[in-house]
Coordinates of C-alpha atoms in Angstrom, one line a residue:
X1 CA 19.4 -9.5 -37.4
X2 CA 16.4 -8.1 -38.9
X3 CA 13.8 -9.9 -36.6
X4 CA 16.0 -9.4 -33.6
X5 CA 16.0 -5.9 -34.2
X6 CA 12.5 -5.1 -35.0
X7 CA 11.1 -7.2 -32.0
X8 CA 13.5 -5.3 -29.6
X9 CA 12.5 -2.1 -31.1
X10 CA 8.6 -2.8 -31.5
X11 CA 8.6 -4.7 -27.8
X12 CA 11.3 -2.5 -25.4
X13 CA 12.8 0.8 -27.0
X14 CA 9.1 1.6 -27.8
X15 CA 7.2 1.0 -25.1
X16 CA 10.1 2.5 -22.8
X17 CA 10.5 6.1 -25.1
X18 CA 6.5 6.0 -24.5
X19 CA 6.2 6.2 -20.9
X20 CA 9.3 8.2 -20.8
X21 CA 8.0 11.0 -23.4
X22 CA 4.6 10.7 -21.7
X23 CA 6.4 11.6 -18.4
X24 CA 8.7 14.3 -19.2
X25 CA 6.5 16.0 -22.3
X26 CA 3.9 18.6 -21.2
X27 CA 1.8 21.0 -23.6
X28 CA 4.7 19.5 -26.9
X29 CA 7.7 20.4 -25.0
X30 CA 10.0 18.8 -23.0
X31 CA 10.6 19.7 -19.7
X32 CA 14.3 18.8 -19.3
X33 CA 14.3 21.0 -16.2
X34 CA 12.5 17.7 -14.6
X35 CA 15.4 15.9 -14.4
X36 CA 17.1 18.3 -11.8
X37 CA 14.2 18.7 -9.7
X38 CA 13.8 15.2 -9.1
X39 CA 17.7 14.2 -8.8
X40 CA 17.9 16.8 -6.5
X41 CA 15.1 16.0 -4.3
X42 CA 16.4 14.3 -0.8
X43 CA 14.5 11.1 -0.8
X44 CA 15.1 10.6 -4.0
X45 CA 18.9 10.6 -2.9
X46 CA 18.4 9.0 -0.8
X47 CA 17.0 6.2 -3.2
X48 CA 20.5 6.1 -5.2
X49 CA 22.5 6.3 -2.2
X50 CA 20.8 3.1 -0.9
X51 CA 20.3 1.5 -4.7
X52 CA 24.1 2.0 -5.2
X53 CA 25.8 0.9 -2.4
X54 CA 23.5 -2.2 -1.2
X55 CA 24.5 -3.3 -4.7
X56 CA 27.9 -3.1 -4.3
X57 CA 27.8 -4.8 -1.1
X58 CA 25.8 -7.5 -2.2
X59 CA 28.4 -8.1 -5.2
X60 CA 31.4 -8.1 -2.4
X61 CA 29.3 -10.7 -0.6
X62 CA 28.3 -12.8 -3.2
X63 CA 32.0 -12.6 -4.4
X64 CA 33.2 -13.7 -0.8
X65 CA 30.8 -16.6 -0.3
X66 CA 30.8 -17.8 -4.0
X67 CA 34.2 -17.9 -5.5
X68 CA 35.6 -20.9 -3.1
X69 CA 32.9 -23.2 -3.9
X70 CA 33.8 -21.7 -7.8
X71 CA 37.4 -23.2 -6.9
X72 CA 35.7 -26.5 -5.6
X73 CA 32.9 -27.4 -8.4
X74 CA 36.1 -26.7 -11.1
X75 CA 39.0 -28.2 -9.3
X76 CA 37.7 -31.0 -6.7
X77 CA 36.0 -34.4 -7.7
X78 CA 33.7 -36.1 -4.9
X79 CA 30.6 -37.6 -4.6
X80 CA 27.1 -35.7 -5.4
X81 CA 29.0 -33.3 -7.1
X82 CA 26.4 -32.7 -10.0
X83 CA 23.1 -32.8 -8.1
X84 CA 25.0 -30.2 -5.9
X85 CA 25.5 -28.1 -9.0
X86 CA 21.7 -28.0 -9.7
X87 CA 20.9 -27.3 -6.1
X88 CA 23.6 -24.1 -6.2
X89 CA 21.5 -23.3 -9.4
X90 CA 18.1 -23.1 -8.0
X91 CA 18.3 -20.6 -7.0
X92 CA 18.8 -18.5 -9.6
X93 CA 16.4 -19.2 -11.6
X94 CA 13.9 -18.8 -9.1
X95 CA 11.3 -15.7 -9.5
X96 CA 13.0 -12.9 -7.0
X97 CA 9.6 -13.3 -5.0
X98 CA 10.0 -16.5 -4.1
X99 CA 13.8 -15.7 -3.0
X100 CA 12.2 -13.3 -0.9
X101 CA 9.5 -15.6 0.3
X102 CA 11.7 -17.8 1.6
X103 CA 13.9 -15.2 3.7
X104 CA 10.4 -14.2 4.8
X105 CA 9.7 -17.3 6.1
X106 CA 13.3 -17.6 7.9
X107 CA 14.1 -14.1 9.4
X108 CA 10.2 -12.2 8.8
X109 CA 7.9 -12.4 11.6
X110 CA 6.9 -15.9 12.6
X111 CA 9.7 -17.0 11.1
X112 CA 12.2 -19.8 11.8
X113 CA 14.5 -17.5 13.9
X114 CA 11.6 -15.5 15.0
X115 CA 10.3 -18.7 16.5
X116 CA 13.7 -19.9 17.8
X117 CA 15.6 -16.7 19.2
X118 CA 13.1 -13.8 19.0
X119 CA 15.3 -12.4 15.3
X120 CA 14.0 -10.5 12.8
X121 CA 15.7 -9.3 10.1
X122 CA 12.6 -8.8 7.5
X123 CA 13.0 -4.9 7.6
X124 CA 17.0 -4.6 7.9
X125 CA 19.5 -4.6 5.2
X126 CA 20.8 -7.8 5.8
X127 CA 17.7 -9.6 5.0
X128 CA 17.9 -7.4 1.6
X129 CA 22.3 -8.4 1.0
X130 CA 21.6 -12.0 1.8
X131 CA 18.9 -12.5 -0.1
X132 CA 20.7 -11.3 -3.0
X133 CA 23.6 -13.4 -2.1
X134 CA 21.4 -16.4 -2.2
X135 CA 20.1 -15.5 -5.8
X136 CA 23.5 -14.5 -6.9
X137 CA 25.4 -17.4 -6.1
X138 CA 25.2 -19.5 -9.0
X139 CA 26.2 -16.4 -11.3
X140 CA 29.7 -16.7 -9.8
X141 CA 30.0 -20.9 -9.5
X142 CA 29.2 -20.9 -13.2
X143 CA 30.6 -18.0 -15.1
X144 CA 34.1 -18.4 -13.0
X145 CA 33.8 -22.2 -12.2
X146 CA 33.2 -22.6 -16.0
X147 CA 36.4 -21.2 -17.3
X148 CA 38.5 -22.2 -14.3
X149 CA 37.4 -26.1 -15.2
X150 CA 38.7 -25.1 -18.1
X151 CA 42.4 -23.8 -17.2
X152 CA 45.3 -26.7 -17.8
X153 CA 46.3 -27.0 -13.6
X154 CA 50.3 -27.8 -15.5
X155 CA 50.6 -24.1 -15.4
X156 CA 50.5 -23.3 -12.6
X157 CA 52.3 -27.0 -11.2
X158 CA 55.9 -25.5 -13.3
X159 CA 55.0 -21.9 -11.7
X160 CA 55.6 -23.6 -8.3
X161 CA 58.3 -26.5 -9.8
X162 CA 60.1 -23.2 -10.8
X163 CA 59.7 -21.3 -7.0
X164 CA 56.6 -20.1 -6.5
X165 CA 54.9 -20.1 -3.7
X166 CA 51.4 -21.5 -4.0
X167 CA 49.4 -18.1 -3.4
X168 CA 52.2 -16.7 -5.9
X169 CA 51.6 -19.1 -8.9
X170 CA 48.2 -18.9 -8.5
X171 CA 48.4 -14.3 -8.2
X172 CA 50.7 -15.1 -11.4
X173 CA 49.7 -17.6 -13.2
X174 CA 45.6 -18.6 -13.0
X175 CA 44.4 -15.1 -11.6
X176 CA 45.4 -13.5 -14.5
X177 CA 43.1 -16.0 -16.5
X178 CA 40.4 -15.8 -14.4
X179 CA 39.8 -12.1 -14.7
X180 CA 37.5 -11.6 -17.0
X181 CA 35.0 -14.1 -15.8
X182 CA 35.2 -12.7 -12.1
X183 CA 34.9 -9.2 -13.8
X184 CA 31.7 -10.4 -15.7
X185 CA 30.6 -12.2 -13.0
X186 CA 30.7 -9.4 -10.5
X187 CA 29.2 -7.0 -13.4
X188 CA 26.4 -9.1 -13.7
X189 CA 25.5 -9.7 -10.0
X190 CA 25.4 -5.9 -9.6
X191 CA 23.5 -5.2 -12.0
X192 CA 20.6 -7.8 -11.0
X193 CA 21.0 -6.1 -7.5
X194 CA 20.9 -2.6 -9.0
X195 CA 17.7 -3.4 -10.7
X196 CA 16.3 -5.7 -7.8
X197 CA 12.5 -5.4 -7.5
X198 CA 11.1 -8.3 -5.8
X199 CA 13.8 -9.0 -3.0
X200 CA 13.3 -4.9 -1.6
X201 CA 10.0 -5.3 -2.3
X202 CA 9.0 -8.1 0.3
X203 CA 11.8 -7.6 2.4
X204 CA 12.6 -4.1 2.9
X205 CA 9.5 -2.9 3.5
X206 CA 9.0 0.7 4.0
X207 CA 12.1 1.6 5.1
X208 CA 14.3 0.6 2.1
X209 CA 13.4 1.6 -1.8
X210 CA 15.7 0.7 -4.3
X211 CA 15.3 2.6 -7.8
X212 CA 13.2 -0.4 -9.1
X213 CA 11.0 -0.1 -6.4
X214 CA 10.7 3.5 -6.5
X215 CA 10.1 3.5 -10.0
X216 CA 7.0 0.9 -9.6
X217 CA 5.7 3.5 -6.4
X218 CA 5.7 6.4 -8.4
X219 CA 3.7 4.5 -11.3
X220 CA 1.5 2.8 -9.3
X221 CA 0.8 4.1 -6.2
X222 CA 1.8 8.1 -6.5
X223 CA 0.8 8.1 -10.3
X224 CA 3.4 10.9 -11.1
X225 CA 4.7 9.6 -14.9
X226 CA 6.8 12.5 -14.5
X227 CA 9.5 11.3 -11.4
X228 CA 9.2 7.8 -12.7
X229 CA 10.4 8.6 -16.1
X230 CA 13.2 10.5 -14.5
X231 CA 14.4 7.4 -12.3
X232 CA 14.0 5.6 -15.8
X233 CA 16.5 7.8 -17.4
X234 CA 18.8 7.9 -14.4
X235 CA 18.9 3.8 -13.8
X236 CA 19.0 3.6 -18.0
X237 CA 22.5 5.9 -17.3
X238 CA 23.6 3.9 -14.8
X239 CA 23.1 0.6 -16.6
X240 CA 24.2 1.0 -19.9
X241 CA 28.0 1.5 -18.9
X242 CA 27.8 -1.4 -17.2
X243 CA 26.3 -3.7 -20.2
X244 CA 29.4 -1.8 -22.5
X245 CA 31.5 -3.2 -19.7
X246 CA 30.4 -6.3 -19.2
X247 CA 30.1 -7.1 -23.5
X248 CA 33.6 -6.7 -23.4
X249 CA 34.5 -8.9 -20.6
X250 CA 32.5 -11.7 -21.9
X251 CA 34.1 -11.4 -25.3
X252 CA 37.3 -11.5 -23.5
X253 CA 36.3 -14.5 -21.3
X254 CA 35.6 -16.5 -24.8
X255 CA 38.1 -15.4 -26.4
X256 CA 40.3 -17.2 -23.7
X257 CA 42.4 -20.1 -24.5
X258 CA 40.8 -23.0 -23.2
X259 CA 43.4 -26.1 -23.1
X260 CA 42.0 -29.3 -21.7
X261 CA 39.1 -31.1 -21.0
X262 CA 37.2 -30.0 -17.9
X263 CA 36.6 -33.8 -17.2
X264 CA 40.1 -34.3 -16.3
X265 CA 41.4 -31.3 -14.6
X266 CA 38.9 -31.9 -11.4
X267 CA 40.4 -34.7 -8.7
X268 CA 39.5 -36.3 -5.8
X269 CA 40.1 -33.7 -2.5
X270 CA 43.8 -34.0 -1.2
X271 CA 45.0 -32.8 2.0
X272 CA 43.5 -31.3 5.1
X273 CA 43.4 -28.0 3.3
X274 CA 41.3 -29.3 0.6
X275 CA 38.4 -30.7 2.7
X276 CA 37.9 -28.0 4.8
X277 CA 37.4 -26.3 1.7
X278 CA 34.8 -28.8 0.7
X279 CA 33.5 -28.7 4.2
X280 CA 33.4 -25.3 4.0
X281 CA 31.6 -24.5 0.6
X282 CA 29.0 -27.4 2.1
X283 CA 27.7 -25.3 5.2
X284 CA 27.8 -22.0 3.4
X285 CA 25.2 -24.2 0.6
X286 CA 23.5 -25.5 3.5
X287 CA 22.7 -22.6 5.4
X288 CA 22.4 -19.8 2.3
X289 CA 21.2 -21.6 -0.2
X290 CA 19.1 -25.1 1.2
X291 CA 17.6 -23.5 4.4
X292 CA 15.5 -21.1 3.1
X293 CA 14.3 -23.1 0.9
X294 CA 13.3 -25.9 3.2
X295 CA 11.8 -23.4 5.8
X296 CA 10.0 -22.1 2.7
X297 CA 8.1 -25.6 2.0
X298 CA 7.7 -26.2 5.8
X299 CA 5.5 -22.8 6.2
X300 CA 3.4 -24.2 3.7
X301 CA 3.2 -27.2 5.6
X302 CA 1.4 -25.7 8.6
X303 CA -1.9 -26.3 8.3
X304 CA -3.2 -29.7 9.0
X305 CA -3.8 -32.1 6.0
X306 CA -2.1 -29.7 3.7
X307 CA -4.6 -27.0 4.2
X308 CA -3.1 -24.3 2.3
X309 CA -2.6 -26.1 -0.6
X310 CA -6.0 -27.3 -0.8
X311 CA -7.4 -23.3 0.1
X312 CA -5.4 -22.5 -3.5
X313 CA -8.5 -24.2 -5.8
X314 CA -10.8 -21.5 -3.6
X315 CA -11.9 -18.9 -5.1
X316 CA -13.8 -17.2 -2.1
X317 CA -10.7 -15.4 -0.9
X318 CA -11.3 -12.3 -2.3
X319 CA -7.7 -12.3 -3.5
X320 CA -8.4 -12.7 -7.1
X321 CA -11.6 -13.0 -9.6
X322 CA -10.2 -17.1 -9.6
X323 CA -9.0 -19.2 -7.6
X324 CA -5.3 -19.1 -7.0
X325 CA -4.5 -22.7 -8.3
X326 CA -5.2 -21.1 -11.7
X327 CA -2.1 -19.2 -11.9
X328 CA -0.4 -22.6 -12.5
X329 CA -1.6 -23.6 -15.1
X330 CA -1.6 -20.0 -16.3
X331 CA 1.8 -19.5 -15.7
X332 CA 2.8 -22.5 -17.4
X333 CA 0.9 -21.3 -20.5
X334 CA 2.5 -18.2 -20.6
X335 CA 5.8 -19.7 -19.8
X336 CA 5.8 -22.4 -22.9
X337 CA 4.8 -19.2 -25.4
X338 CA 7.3 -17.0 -24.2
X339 CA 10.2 -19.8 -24.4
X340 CA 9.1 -20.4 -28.1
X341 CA 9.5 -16.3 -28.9
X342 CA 13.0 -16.2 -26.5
X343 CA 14.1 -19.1 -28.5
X344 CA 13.6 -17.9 -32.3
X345 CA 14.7 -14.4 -31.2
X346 CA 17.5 -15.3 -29.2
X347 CA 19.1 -18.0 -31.7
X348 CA 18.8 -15.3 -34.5
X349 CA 20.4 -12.7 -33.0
X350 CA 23.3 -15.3 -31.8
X351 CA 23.8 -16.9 -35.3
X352 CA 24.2 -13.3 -36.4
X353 CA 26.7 -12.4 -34.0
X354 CA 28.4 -15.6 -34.2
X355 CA 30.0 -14.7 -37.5
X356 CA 33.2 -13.9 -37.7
X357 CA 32.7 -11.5 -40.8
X358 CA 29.9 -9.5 -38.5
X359 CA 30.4 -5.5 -38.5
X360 CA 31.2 -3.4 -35.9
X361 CA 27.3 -2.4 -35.6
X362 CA 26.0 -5.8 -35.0
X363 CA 29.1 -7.0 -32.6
X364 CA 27.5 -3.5 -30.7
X365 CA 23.8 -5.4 -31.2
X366 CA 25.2 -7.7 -28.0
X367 CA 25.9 -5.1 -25.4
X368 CA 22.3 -3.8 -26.6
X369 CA 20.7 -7.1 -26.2
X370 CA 21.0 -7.1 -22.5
X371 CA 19.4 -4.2 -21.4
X372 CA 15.9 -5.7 -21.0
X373 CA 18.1 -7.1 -17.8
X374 CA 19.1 -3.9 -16.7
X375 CA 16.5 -1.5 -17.6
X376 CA 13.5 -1.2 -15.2
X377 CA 10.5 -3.7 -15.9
X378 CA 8.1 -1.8 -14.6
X379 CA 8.9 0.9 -17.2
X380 CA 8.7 -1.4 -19.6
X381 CA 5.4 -3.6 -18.2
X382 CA 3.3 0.3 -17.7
X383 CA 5.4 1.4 -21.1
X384 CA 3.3 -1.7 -22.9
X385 CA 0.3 -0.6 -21.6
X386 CA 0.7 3.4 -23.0
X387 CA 2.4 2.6 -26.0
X388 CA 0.5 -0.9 -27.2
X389 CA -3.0 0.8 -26.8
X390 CA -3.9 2.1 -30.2
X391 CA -4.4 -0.2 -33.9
X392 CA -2.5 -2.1 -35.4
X393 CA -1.2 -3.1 -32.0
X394 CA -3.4 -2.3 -29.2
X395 CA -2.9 -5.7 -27.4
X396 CA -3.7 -4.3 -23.8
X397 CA -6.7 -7.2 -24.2
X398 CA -4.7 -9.8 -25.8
X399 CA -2.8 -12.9 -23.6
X400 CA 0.0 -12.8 -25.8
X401 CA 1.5 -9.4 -24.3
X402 CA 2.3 -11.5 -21.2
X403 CA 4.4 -13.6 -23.1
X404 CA 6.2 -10.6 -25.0
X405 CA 7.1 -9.0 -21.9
X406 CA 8.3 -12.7 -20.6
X407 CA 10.6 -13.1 -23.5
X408 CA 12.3 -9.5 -23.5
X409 CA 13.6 -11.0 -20.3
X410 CA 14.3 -14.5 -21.7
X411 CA 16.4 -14.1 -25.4
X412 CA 19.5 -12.4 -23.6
X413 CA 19.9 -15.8 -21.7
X414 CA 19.7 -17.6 -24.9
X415 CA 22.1 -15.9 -27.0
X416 CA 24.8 -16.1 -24.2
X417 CA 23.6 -20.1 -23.8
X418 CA 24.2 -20.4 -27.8
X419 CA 27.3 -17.7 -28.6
X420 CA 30.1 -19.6 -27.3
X421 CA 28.6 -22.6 -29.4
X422 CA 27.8 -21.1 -32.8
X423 CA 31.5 -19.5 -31.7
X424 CA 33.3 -22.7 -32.1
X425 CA 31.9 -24.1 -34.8
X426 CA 35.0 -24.3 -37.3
X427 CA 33.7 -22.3 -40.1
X428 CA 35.7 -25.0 -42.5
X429 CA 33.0 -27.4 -41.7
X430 CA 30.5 -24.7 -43.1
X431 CA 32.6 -24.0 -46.4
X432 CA 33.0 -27.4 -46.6
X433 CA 29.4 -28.4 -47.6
X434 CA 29.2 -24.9 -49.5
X435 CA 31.5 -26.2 -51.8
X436 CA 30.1 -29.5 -51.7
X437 CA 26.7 -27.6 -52.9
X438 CA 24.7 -27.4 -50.3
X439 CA 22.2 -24.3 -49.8
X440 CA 23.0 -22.2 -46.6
X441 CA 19.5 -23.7 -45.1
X442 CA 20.9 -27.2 -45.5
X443 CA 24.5 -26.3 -43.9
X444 CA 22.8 -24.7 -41.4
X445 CA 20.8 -28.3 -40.6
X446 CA 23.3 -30.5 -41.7
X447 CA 26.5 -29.1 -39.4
X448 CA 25.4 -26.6 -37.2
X449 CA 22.1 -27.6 -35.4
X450 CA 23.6 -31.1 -34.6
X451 CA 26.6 -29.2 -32.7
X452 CA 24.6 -26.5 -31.2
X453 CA 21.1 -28.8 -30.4
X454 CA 22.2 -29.8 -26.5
X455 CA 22.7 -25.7 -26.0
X456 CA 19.3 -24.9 -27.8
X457 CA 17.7 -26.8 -25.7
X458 CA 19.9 -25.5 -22.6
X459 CA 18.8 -22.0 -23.6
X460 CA 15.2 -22.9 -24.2
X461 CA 15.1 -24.4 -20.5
X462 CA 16.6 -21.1 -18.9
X463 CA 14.3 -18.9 -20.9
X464 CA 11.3 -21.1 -19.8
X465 CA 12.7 -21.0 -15.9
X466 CA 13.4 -16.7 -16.2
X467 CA 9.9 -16.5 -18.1
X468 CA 7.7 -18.6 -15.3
X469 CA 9.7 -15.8 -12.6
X470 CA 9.2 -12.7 -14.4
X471 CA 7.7 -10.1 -12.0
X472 CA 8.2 -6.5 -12.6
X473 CA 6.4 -6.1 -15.9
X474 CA 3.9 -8.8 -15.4
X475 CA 2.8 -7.2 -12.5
X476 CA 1.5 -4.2 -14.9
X477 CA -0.1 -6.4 -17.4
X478 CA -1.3 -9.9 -16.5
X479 CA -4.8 -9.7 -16.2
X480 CA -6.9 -9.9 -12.7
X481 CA -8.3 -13.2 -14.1
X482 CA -5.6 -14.8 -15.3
X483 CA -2.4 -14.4 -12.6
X484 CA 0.8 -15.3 -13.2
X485 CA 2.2 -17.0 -10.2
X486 CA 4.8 -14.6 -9.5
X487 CA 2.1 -11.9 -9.6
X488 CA -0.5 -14.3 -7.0
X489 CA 2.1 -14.5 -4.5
X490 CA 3.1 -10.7 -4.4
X491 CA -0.5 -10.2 -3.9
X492 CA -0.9 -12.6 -1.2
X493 CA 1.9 -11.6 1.1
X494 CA 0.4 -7.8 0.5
X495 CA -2.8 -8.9 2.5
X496 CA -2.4 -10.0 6.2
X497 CA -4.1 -12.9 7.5
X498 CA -2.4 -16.8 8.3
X499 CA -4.3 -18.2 5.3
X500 CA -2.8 -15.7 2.5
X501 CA 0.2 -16.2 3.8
X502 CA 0.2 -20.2 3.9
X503 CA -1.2 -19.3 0.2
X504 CA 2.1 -17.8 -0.6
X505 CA 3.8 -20.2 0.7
X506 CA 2.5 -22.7 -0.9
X507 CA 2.1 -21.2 -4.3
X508 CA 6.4 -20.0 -3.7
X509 CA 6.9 -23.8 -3.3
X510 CA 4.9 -24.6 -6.4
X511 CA 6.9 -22.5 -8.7
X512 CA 10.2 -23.4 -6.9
X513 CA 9.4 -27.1 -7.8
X514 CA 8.9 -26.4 -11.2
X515 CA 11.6 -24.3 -11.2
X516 CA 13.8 -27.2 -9.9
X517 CA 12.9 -30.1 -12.5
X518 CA 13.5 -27.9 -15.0
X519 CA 17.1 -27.1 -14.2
X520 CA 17.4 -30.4 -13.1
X521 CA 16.6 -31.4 -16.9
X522 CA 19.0 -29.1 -17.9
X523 CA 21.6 -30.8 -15.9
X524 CA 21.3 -33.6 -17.7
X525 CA 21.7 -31.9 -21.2
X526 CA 24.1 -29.6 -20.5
X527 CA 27.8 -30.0 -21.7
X528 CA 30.7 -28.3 -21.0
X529 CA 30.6 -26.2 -24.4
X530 CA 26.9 -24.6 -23.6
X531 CA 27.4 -21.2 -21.8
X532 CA 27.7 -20.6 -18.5
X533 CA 25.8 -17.2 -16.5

């Protein structure tokens, strides 16, 4: 635990108590009176209000659209049923500016229904709840597909053999079981709609501010430390309940029995009933999930002889200090050195809380692990640049600070990608070589990297997809000259013109590409023991 804990005290708690001290401090004292002034102020209120409720609706949504196709991925066998799977995931592990790219591009202006029926829905809420929906899908298909795949379907058969109706057995008998993945599935899409930054910030204009966004105005634009450490401290409140909350559920989830092979409880569709099911799940993928996307690649596609793409290796924009193909290769870069911190961190912290002899303190370590997800990134992108400033760390000039900030954001994915692994390992196997002599490194190689190796490299891709998408502290720190993409296309879609836009476009389909072979690879390595999000 020792590195865990240093780099999440050195990289986050640090860099967040900086910006908040620096905003609430004045003359050596603290000016706790702050807090008040700023809750109480009506826009402000109007902030949570809006932050609060669009994030509980957007959890209802996702919750309606996502849990039949949960039903259908774990229950029903047909044909394209794993490339599907990717395609739901896509999604997800897109950069929140390209999800709202692509709903620019399908309800902004001049977009698909802009060109077909005269709609716009850029600057309402719905662009802002479907949006969300779209990057929250796949949180609910895998977290409650994953253990329901995993349910013995015999249960609930003698529930209705013995009377049940079929909504009864399944209230009775596989609800039950299914609770604490829906509850840390629903936890978990409200929080990344609690915290959402690059969805509000393309598509709700400046009409709608969520906390997030707020927070990033009042650093950035306003320059008052003072409110944005208060928002800090409120969304930190807020949060940290929830990640309490949602530890337990996930412990609860793992701890459930899991009886039968999920290779064997999913069947071919029977019955009416059960295809229009199928059919159903199909157009809501279709429509929510595929559409944007393709509308998203055909906006880059408007120019002649793939014009936009071809204006990205200019540099005579006046966009950026180079030209906007070198975010790619930039990105990447950052990306691949981020993944290799996520990786070492994240696998430590897991193998520590994997044991079944850990204390109380370190089980506590887990809930603490997430909060990079739920605390703002902006805080912590401006909080590097007050707090790592000064010898023996001032890296406000180095490239590796991009990285740091990229793998904050990465190592919670890769402990809950390796816990339910290093979980069921039997620990016999381990005190079997012990007492056969071998040193803990060589049990360690010898029994537990061969079991967990599919799910490190699982981990390793989904840190690499979140790290190439991180926005909200990046946006603070990656230099003018060297862009990450996420940051490029933000800055495009903030200028007008046809050509920045087409820029965006393109550079969104870029990283979505990327994005997709990745989790495509992942596909292929995944097993059904490797956690699911």
């Amino acid at each position: 635990m020792a590195l865990p804990v240093a780099f999440f005290a050195l990289f986050f708690a640090w860099p967040v108590a900086a910006i908040v001290a620096r905003g609430l401090k004045a003359d050596g004292a603290w000016r706790w009176g702050r807090l008040a002034d700023v809750v109480t102020q009506p826009d402000i209120r109007h902030v949570l209000w809006f932050t609060t409720w669009q994030a509980l609706a957007s959890t209802a949504l996702t919750l309606l659209c996502a849990l039949p196709a949960a039903y259908v991925f774990a229950r029903l066998d047909f044909p394209g049923r794993q490339v599907l799977r990717a395609v739901v995931t896509v999604p997800f592990v897109l950069p929140t500016v390209v999800a709202g790219s692509a709903f620019l591009a399908l309800v902004g202006h001049g977009g698909l229904l802009d060109d077909l029926w005269g709609v716009r829905l850029d600057t309402t809420v719905w662009a802002i709840l479907l949006a969300h929906v779209f990057f929250n899908y796949a949180v609910v298909v895998r977290t409650v597909g994953g253990l329901w795949s995993q349910l013995d379907p015999r249960q609930e058969e003698a529930a209705r053999m013995l009377g049940a109706s079929p909504f009864g057995a399944w209230r009775k008998v596989t609800l039950p079981a299914l609770a604490p993945a829906v509850a840390a599935a629903a936890l978990m899409v409200f929080l990344f709609c609690f915290t959402s930054f690059g969805i509000v910030q393309i598509l709700g204009g400046p009409t709608f501010s969520t906390l997030e966004v707020e927070i990033y105005r009042q650093t950035s634009e306003v320059f008052d430390l003072s409110t944005a450490a208060v928002l800090t401290l409120v969304q930190f409140a807020a949060v940290g309940p929830i990640l309490a909350v949602h530890a337990w559920t996930v412990r609860r989830r793992e701890s459930a029995l899991r009886l039968v092979d999920p290779a064997v409880t999913a069947r071919r569709p029977r019955g009416a009933g059960q295809w229009a099911l199928l059919a159903l799940v199909l157009g809501t993928v279709a429509l929510l999930l595929v559409l944007p996307l393709a509308v998203l690649v055909q906006r880059s596609l408007d120019a002649p002889h793939f014009g936009y793409y071809r204006a990205l290796a200019d540099a005579d924009g006046g966009t950026f200090l180079v030209a906007p193909v070198h975010a790619v290769w930039a990105s990447l870069q950052y990306a691949v050195a981020a993944t290799a911190i996520a990786v070492v961190i994240g696998a430590l912290a897991a193998a520590a809380l994997a044991r079944r002899d850990a204390g109380r303190l370190v089980r506590g370590f887990d809930a603490l692990l997430m909060l990079p997800l739920g605390v703002s990134a902006v805080t912590v992108g401006f909080g590097f640049l007050i707090a790592l400033d000064k010898p023996p760390l001032d890296l406000r000039q180095s490239w590796i600070v991009v990285p740091l900030a990229q793998a904050l954001v990465g190592a919670p994915f890769v402990v809950r990608t390796m816990l339910p692994v290093l979980r069921a390992v039997d620990v016999r196997l381990r005190e079997a070589a012990a007492v056969l002599g071998a040193s803990p490194w060589r049990v360690w190689r010898e029994v537990d990297l061969p079991m967990v190796r599919r799910a490190l490299l699982v981990a390793a891709g989904f840190a690499f997809a979140v790290s190439l998408g991180e926005f909200g502290a990046t946006v603070f720190i990656a230099r003018p000259d060297n862009p990450t993409l996420p940051v490029a296309v933000a800055r495009l879609l903030s200028r007008p013109g046809d050509l920045n836009y087409g820029q965006a476009m393109a550079l969104s389909t870029i990283l979505m590409v990327v994005c997709a072979a990745a989790l495509l690879l992942l596909e292929r390595l995944r097993t059904d023991r490797t956690g699911e999000f």
